[in-house]
Short mmCIF file of C-alpha atoms and ligand atoms in Angstrom, two decimals:
data_model
loop_
_atom_site.label_atom_id
_atom_site.label_comp_id
_atom_site.label_asym_id
_atom_site.label_seq_id
_atom_site.Cartn_x
_atom_site.Cartn_y
_atom_site.Cartn_z
CA MET E 1 -0.33 -0.33 0.12
CA SER E 2 0.93 3.43 -0.99
CA THR E 3 1.41 6.44 2.24
CA GLY E 4 2.97 8.82 -1.09
CA TRP E 5 0.15 11.36 -2.39
CA GLY E 6 -2.91 9.11 -1.67
CA GLY E 7 -2.66 9.43 2.83
CA GLY E 8 -3.02 5.35 2.64
CA TYR E 9 -5.74 4.56 0.06
CA VAL E 10 -4.25 2.93 -2.58
CA THR E 11 -3.45 3.97 -5.72
CA ASP E 12 0.01 2.09 -7.59
CA VAL E 13 -3.46 0.04 -9.45
CA SER E 14 -6.41 0.55 -10.70
CA TYR E 15 -10.00 -0.09 -8.91
CA GLU E 16 -12.06 -2.72 -10.24
CA ALA E 17 -14.77 -0.77 -12.46
CA GLY E 18 -18.27 -2.21 -11.04
CA TYR E 19 -21.64 -0.91 -11.49
CA TYR E 20 -23.75 -0.53 -8.34
CA GLN E 21 -27.71 -0.59 -8.71
CA GLU E 22 -28.08 1.11 -4.90
CA GLN E 23 -26.92 4.49 -6.97
CA SER E 24 -29.50 4.77 -9.65
CA PRO E 25 -32.52 7.06 -9.70
CA GLY E 26 -34.63 4.31 -9.20
CA GLN E 27 -33.54 2.78 -6.41
CA LEU E 28 -32.94 6.06 -4.62
CA ARG E 29 -36.31 6.74 -5.12
CA LEU E 30 -37.42 3.61 -3.28
CA ALA E 31 -35.60 4.33 -0.59
CA CYS E 32 -36.87 7.74 -0.37
CA LEU E 33 -40.34 6.02 0.02
CA LEU E 34 -39.09 3.50 1.54
CA SER E 35 -37.96 6.11 4.82
CA GLY E 36 -41.29 7.85 4.30
CA ALA E 37 -39.17 10.75 2.77
CA ALA E 38 -41.01 13.12 -0.08
CA TRP E 39 -38.42 12.67 -3.42
CA ASP E 40 -39.44 12.81 -6.84
CA VAL E 41 -37.00 11.55 -9.50
CA PRO E 42 -35.59 15.13 -11.08
CA ASP E 43 -37.17 15.81 -15.06
CA ASP E 44 -34.35 16.91 -17.30
CA GLY E 45 -31.25 19.30 -16.25
CA ALA E 46 -30.54 17.72 -13.13
CA HIS E 47 -27.22 17.20 -12.03
CA TYR E 48 -26.09 13.86 -10.52
CA LEU E 49 -22.56 13.71 -9.09
CA GLU E 50 -20.59 10.83 -7.95
CA LEU E 51 -17.75 11.15 -4.96
CA GLY E 52 -14.88 8.69 -5.84
CA CYS E 53 -16.53 7.08 -8.65
CA GLY E 54 -13.66 4.88 -10.06
CA VAL E 55 -12.63 4.53 -13.13
CA GLY E 56 -16.49 5.70 -14.21
CA LEU E 57 -18.37 3.18 -15.04
CA GLY E 58 -21.70 3.46 -12.72
CA ALA E 59 -21.32 7.08 -14.23
CA MET E 60 -21.77 6.30 -17.57
CA VAL E 61 -24.20 3.90 -16.99
CA ILE E 62 -25.93 7.03 -15.65
CA ALA E 63 -25.41 9.06 -18.38
CA ALA E 64 -26.19 6.76 -21.01
CA ALA E 65 -29.93 6.47 -18.64
CA ASN E 66 -30.27 9.98 -18.36
CA PRO E 67 -29.14 11.45 -21.91
CA GLY E 68 -30.64 14.84 -19.88
CA TRP E 69 -28.72 15.35 -16.86
CA ARG E 70 -25.49 16.17 -16.76
CA ILE E 71 -23.38 13.66 -14.82
CA THR E 72 -20.00 14.47 -13.28
CA GLY E 73 -17.92 11.47 -11.46
CA LEU E 74 -14.59 13.32 -9.28
CA ASP E 75 -12.13 10.67 -8.36
CA PHE E 76 -8.97 12.27 -6.88
CA ASN E 77 -6.90 8.87 -8.81
CA PRO E 78 -5.20 10.65 -11.61
CA SER E 79 -4.92 6.39 -14.08
CA HIS E 80 -9.40 6.87 -12.40
CA ILE E 81 -9.93 9.71 -14.15
CA ALA E 82 -8.22 9.34 -17.73
CA SER E 83 -9.38 5.81 -18.19
CA ALA E 84 -12.96 7.23 -17.42
CA ARG E 85 -12.27 9.94 -19.88
CA ALA E 86 -10.90 7.74 -22.52
CA LEU E 87 -14.08 5.50 -22.36
CA ALA E 88 -16.34 8.60 -22.06
CA ARG E 89 -14.95 9.41 -26.03
CA ASP E 90 -15.52 6.29 -27.20
CA THR E 91 -19.14 5.55 -26.20
CA GLY E 92 -19.24 9.45 -27.31
CA LEU E 93 -20.97 10.21 -24.25
CA ASP E 94 -21.06 14.32 -24.02
CA ASN E 95 -23.25 14.76 -20.64
CA ILE E 96 -20.65 14.03 -18.91
CA THR E 97 -17.43 15.05 -17.12
CA PHE E 98 -14.70 13.53 -14.35
CA ILE E 99 -13.27 15.90 -12.53
CA GLU E 100 -9.92 14.32 -11.26
CA ALA E 101 -9.14 16.16 -7.14
CA ASP E 102 -8.20 15.06 -3.52
CA LEU E 103 -12.24 15.12 -1.69
CA GLY E 104 -10.23 16.32 1.31
CA ASN E 105 -9.55 19.54 0.22
CA PHE E 106 -11.94 20.02 -3.32
CA ALA E 107 -15.33 22.56 -1.70
CA GLU E 108 -12.61 25.18 -0.60
CA SER E 109 -10.52 24.41 -4.57
CA GLN E 110 -11.78 27.22 -7.24
CA ALA E 111 -13.12 23.44 -9.49
CA GLY E 112 -14.89 23.22 -5.47
CA LEU E 113 -16.43 26.51 -6.05
CA GLY E 114 -17.27 26.68 -9.67
CA LEU E 115 -19.12 22.98 -9.15
CA PRO E 116 -22.92 23.46 -9.54
CA GLU E 117 -25.28 21.89 -7.15
CA ALA E 118 -25.78 18.62 -7.42
CA ASP E 119 -29.56 17.44 -7.16
CA ILE E 120 -28.01 13.68 -6.19
CA VAL E 121 -24.88 13.08 -5.07
CA THR E 122 -23.45 9.16 -4.57
CA ALA E 123 -20.95 7.40 -3.11
CA HIS E 124 -20.06 4.25 -3.02
CA GLY E 125 -17.12 2.38 -1.17
CA VAL E 126 -15.63 5.89 -0.17
CA TRP E 127 -16.41 6.30 3.35
CA SER E 128 -15.54 3.74 5.18
CA TRP E 129 -11.43 3.37 3.17
CA VAL E 130 -11.07 7.60 3.98
CA GLY E 131 -9.67 8.70 6.92
CA PRO E 132 -11.21 11.66 8.52
CA GLU E 133 -10.03 14.52 7.26
CA VAL E 134 -11.62 12.92 3.55
CA GLN E 135 -15.16 12.29 5.46
CA ALA E 136 -14.53 16.10 6.65
CA GLY E 137 -13.85 17.82 2.68
CA ILE E 138 -17.02 15.57 1.91
CA VAL E 139 -19.47 17.11 3.95
CA ARG E 140 -18.31 20.14 3.46
CA LEU E 141 -18.75 19.67 -0.15
CA LEU E 142 -21.67 18.25 0.72
CA GLN E 143 -22.97 21.73 3.07
CA ALA E 144 -22.06 23.76 -0.55
CA LYS E 145 -23.01 21.98 -4.08
CA LEU E 146 -26.34 19.16 -2.53
CA ARG E 147 -29.24 21.26 -3.55
CA ALA E 148 -32.00 21.96 -0.65
CA GLY E 149 -33.87 18.97 -0.86
CA GLY E 150 -31.56 16.77 -2.78
CA VAL E 151 -30.77 13.23 -2.39
CA PHE E 152 -27.01 12.27 -0.96
CA HIS E 153 -26.61 7.90 -1.29
CA LEU E 154 -24.23 7.02 1.05
CA SER E 155 -22.73 3.59 1.34
CA TYR E 156 -20.16 2.11 4.67
CA ASN E 157 -19.55 -1.09 6.09
CA ALA E 158 -20.66 -1.47 9.26
CA LEU E 159 -20.16 -4.23 11.98
CA PRO E 160 -21.63 -6.56 12.53
CA GLY E 161 -21.77 -7.57 9.21
CA TRP E 162 -18.25 -6.42 7.80
CA GLN E 163 -17.11 -8.71 10.72
CA GLY E 164 -16.19 -11.88 8.50
CA MET E 165 -14.06 -9.78 6.79
CA LEU E 166 -11.87 -7.64 9.45
CA ALA E 167 -10.14 -11.20 9.96
CA VAL E 168 -9.28 -10.90 5.97
CA GLN E 169 -8.09 -7.50 6.08
CA ARG E 170 -5.69 -8.48 8.63
CA LEU E 171 -4.65 -11.45 6.93
CA VAL E 172 -4.49 -9.34 3.74
CA ARG E 173 -2.40 -6.79 5.00
CA GLU E 174 -0.40 -8.26 7.09
CA ALA E 175 0.68 -10.39 4.07
CA GLY E 176 1.11 -7.77 2.45
CA LEU E 177 3.54 -5.52 3.99
CA ARG E 178 6.09 -9.34 4.22
CA LEU E 179 5.56 -9.80 0.95
CA GLY E 180 5.97 -6.56 0.24
CA GLY E 181 5.56 -4.94 -4.39
CA ARG E 182 3.09 -3.96 -6.28
CA SER E 183 -1.41 -4.05 -4.43
CA ASP E 184 -2.24 -7.05 -6.04
CA ARG E 185 0.55 -8.79 -6.49
CA GLN E 186 0.57 -8.44 -2.22
CA VAL E 187 -2.93 -11.15 -2.36
CA HIS E 188 -1.46 -13.68 -4.48
CA CYS E 189 0.11 -16.62 -3.05
CA GLU E 190 2.54 -18.07 -6.08
CA ALA E 191 1.99 -21.92 -4.67
CA ARG E 192 -2.27 -21.70 -4.64
CA GLY E 193 -2.55 -17.90 -6.87
CA PRO E 194 -5.09 -15.09 -5.16
CA LEU E 195 -6.01 -15.31 -1.01
CA ALA E 196 -5.69 -19.29 -1.73
CA PHE E 197 -6.35 -19.01 2.42
CA LEU E 198 -9.51 -17.61 1.86
CA PRO E 199 -12.13 -20.13 2.13
CA GLY E 200 -13.79 -21.99 -0.95
CA ALA E 201 -10.92 -20.55 -3.25
C1 LIG I 301 -12.68 2.01 -2.85
S1 LIG I 301 -13.38 3.17 -4.96
C2 LIG I 301 -14.58 2.85 -5.08
C3 LIG I 301 -15.16 2.98 -6.45
C4 LIG I 301 -16.17 3.74 -7.18
N1 LIG I 301 -17.21 3.84 -6.56
C5 LIG I 301 -17.56 1.63 -6.62
O1 LIG I 301 -17.68 1.13 -6.09
O2 LIG I 301 -16.59 0.65 -7.08
C6 LIG I 301 -12.89 4.08 -3.38
C7 LIG I 301 -12.41 5.03 -4.95
O3 LIG I 301 -12.26 5.85 -3.76
C8 LIG I 301 -11.27 6.84 -4.59
N2 LIG I 301 -10.56 8.16 -3.25
C9 LIG I 301 -9.92 7.87 -2.25
N3 LIG I 301 -9.31 8.55 -2.04
C10 LIG I 301 -10.08 9.58 -2.38
C11 LIG I 301 -9.97 11.44 -2.19
N4 LIG I 301 -9.11 12.03 -0.76
N5 LIG I 301 -10.37 11.61 -3.51
C12 LIG I 301 -11.37 10.95 -3.67
N6 LIG I 301 -10.95 9.61 -4.35
C13 LIG I 301 -10.75 9.40 -3.94
C14 LIG I 301 -10.39 6.32 -5.17
O4 LIG I 301 -9.57 6.66 -5.94
C15 LIG I 301 -10.99 5.00 -5.35
O5 LIG I 301 -11.52 5.23 -6.92
#
């Protein structure tokens, strides 16, 4: 794990591409309905902002499905943003923008100040993996840029659900510190393949 510009977050390999339906407008509406909150999926012209978007696949699905919306994906890993921009260009999506920025100080930056308010903000797989300074930056960004009446989706890892993974995380980290090398190779066991010690592996 690099402890350089990533502040402890893994930056020497890219994160895998993924789409998570919890971030889709329909599921957000359902979550609001189930919790008794009044919220309608916005009309054309809405702004959807994804924080820690990785290589941007999820944001691109939202952009493709909502051509009348403006979508912004933000991530601090230049490799993620380069991949996201290339894919958006190749697919011809013209309603999506990717910003390379650190959530720890984005709200106060020139780009952050210039960002339009968002009707929907989502952050999947981010909160539990960043430190308190970045979490505080996310809160300041929401205070400044989430439109009144808008929706924020936050996923996070909590106990007891993640109890089992605590031990795995410790094992991987300890083994990786001893093996050294690139982050993805630190979890590779020569004899039996990646994460061979996991049940069912
Ligand atoms: C676990 S990944 C989740 C990616 C994607 N949201 C998903 O669920 O597949 C966390 C993402 O947050 C980004 N990230 C971590 N710290 C950040 C920071 N300080 N500012 C902006 N992005 C950050 C990482 O580069 C990474 O893409």
